[in-house]
Short mmCIF file of C-alpha atoms in Angstrom, two decimals:
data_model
loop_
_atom_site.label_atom_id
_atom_site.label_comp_id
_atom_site.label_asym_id
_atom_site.label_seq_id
_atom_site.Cartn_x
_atom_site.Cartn_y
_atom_site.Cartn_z
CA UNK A 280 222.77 275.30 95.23
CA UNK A 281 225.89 275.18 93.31
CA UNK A 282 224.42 273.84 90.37
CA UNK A 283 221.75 275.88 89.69
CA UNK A 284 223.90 278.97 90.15
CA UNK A 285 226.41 278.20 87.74
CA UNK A 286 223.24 277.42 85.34
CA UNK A 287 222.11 281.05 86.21
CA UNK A 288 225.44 282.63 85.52
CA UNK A 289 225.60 280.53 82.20
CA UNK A 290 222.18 281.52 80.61
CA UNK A 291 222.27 285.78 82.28
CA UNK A 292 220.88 286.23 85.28
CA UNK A 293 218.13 288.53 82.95
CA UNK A 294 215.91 285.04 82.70
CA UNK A 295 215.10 286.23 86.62
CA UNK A 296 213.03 288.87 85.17
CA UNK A 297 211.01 286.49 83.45
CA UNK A 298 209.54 283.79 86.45
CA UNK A 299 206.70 283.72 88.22
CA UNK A 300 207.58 282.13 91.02
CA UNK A 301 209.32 282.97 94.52
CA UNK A 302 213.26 282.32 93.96
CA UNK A 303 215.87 282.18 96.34
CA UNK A 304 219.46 282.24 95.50
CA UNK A 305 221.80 281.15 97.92
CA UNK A 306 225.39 282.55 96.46
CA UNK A 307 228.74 282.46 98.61
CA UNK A 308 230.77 285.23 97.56
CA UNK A 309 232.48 283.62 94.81
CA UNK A 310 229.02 282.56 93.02
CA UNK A 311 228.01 286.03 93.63
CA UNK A 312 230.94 287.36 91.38
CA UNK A 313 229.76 284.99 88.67
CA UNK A 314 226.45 286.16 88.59
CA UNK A 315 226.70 289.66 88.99
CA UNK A 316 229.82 290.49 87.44
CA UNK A 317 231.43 292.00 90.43
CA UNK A 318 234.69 291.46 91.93
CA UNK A 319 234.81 289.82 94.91
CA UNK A 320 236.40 292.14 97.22
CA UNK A 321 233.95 294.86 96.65
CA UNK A 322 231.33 291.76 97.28
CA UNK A 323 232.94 291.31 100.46
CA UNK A 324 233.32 295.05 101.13
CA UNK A 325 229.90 295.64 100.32
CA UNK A 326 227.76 292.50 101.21
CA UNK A 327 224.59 294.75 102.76
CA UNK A 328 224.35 296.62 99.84
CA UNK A 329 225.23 294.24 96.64
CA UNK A 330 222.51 292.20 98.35
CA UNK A 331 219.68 294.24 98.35
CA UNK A 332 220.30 295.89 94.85
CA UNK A 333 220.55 292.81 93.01
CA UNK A 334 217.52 291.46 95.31
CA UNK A 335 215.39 294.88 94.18
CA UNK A 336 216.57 294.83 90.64
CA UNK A 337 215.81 290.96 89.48
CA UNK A 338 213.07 290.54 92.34
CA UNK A 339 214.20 287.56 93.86
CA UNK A 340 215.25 286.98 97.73
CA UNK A 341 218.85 286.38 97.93
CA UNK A 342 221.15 285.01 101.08
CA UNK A 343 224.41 285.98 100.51
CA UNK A 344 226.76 284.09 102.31
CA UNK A 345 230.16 285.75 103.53
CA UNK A 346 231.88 285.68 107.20
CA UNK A 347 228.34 287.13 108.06
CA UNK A 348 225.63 286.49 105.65
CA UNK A 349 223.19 288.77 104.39
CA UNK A 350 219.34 287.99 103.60
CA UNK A 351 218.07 290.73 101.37
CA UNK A 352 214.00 291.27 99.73
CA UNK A 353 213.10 292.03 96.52
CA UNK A 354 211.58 294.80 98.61
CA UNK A 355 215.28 295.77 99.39
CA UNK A 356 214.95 294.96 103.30
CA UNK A 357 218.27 293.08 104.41
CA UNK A 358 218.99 291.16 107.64
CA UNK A 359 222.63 290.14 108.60
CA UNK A 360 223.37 286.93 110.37
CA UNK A 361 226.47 286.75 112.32
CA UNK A 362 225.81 283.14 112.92
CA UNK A 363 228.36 280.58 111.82
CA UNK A 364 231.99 279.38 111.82
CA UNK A 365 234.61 279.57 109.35
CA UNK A 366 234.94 275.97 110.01
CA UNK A 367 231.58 276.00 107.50
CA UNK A 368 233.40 277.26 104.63
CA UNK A 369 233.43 273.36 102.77
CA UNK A 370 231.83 271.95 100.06
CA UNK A 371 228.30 270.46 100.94
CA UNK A 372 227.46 272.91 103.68
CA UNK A 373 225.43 275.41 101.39
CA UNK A 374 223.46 272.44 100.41
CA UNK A 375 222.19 271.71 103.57
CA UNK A 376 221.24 275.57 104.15
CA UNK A 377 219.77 274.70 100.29
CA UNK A 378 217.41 271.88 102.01
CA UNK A 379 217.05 273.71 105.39
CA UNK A 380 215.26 276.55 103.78
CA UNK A 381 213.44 274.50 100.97
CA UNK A 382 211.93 272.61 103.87
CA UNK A 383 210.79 275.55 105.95
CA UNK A 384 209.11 277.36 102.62
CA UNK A 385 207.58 273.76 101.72
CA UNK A 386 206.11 273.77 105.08
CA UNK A 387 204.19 277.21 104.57
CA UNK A 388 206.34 279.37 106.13
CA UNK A 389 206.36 283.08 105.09
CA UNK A 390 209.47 283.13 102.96
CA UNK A 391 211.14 286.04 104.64
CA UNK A 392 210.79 284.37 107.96
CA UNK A 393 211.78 280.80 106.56
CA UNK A 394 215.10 282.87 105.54
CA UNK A 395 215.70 284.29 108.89
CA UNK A 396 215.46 281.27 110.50
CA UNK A 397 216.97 279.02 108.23
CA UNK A 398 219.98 280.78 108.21
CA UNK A 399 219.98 281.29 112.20
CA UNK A 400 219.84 277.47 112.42
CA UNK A 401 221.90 277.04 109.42
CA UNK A 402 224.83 279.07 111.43
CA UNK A 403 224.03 277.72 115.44
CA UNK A 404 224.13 274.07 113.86
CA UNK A 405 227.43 274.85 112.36
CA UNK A 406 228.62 276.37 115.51
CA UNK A 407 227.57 273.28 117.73
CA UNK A 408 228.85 270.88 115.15
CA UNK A 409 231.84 272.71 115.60
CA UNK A 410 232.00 272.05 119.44
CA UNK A 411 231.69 268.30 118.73
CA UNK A 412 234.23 267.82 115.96
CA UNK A 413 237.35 270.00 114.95
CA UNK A 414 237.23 272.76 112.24
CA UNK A 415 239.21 270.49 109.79
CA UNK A 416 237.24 267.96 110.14
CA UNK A 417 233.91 269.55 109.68
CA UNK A 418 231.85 268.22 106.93
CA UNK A 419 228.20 269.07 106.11
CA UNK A 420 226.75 265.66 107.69
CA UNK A 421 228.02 267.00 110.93
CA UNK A 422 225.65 269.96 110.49
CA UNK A 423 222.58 267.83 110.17
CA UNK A 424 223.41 265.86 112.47
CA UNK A 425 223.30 269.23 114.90
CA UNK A 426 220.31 270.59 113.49
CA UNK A 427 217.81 268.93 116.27
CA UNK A 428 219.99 270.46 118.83
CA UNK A 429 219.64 273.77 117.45
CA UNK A 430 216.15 273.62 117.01
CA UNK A 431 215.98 272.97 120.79
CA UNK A 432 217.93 275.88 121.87
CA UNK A 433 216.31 277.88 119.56
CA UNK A 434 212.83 276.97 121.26
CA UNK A 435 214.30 277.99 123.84
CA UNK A 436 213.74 281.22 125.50
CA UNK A 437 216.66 282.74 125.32
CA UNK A 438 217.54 281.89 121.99
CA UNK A 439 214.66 282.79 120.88
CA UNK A 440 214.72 286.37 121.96
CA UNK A 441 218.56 286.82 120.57
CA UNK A 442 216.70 285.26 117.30
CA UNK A 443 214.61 288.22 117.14
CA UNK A 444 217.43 290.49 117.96
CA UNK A 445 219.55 289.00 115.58
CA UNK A 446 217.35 289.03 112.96
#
């Protein structure tokens, strides 16, 4: 996660252009500055639409995450999650989003849809990890330890419908 976007920033983000693979970046706001050169408040003011051009113009998939994150294409569709808690803003917590998704692609899900839902369960795990602990206690263990709950309730029926609403 972190890692590998700082290595982006480092070399250009032009290298994108040059894969041949599916890539996913998975930027907070402040990596997002770093790679794209743009300040952050206008990243935060402008989250929909940052996403999607810098998806469309390097061809990659990118999940921008904010207060509300944003999931754009390279085919400059966007979905906005409202999923989450503050409480997630800590170091460790985009890695497990990182694995979440990695592990739904790996499994042969269609990319977009391994987005969508990764970061629907990324954010209801954090919420229900949230319920269990306090805010300032939070750490990223806590939201693996919440992801089998969230699967269930996303099973669910009626998570699953505000899934498709959502998304």
């Amino acid at each position: 996660d972190a890692d590998g976007l700082n290595n982006l920033a480092d070399l250009g983000v032009e290298v994108l252009r040059e894969r041949k693979g599916i890539t996913v970046l998975t930027p907070h706001v402040g990596e997002f500055e770093r790679l794209s050169g743009l300040e952050k408040s206008y990243i935060v003011e402008n989250l929909v639409d940052v996403a999607v051009d810098f998806s469309v113009r390097y061809g990659c998939y990118v999940v921008l995450k904010s207060s509300r994150t944003a999931i754009a294409t390279p085919e400059g569709k966007v979905y906005l999650s409202v999923r989450g808690t503050p409480a997630m803003a800590k170091g460790g917590v985009g890695d497990v989003l990182a694995g979440i998704l990695t592990a739904l692609i790996g499994r042969g899900m269609p990319v977009e849809w391994a987005l969508k839902l990764g970061v629907f369960l990324h954010g209801l795990a954090g919420e229900l990890a949230e319920k269990r602990k306090h805010r300032e206690t939070l750490k990223a263990l806590d939201l693996v330890e919440s992801l089998p709950s969230a699967f269930r309730l996303i099973e669910s029926r009626a998570y699953s419908q505000a899934f498709e609403y959502l998304l």
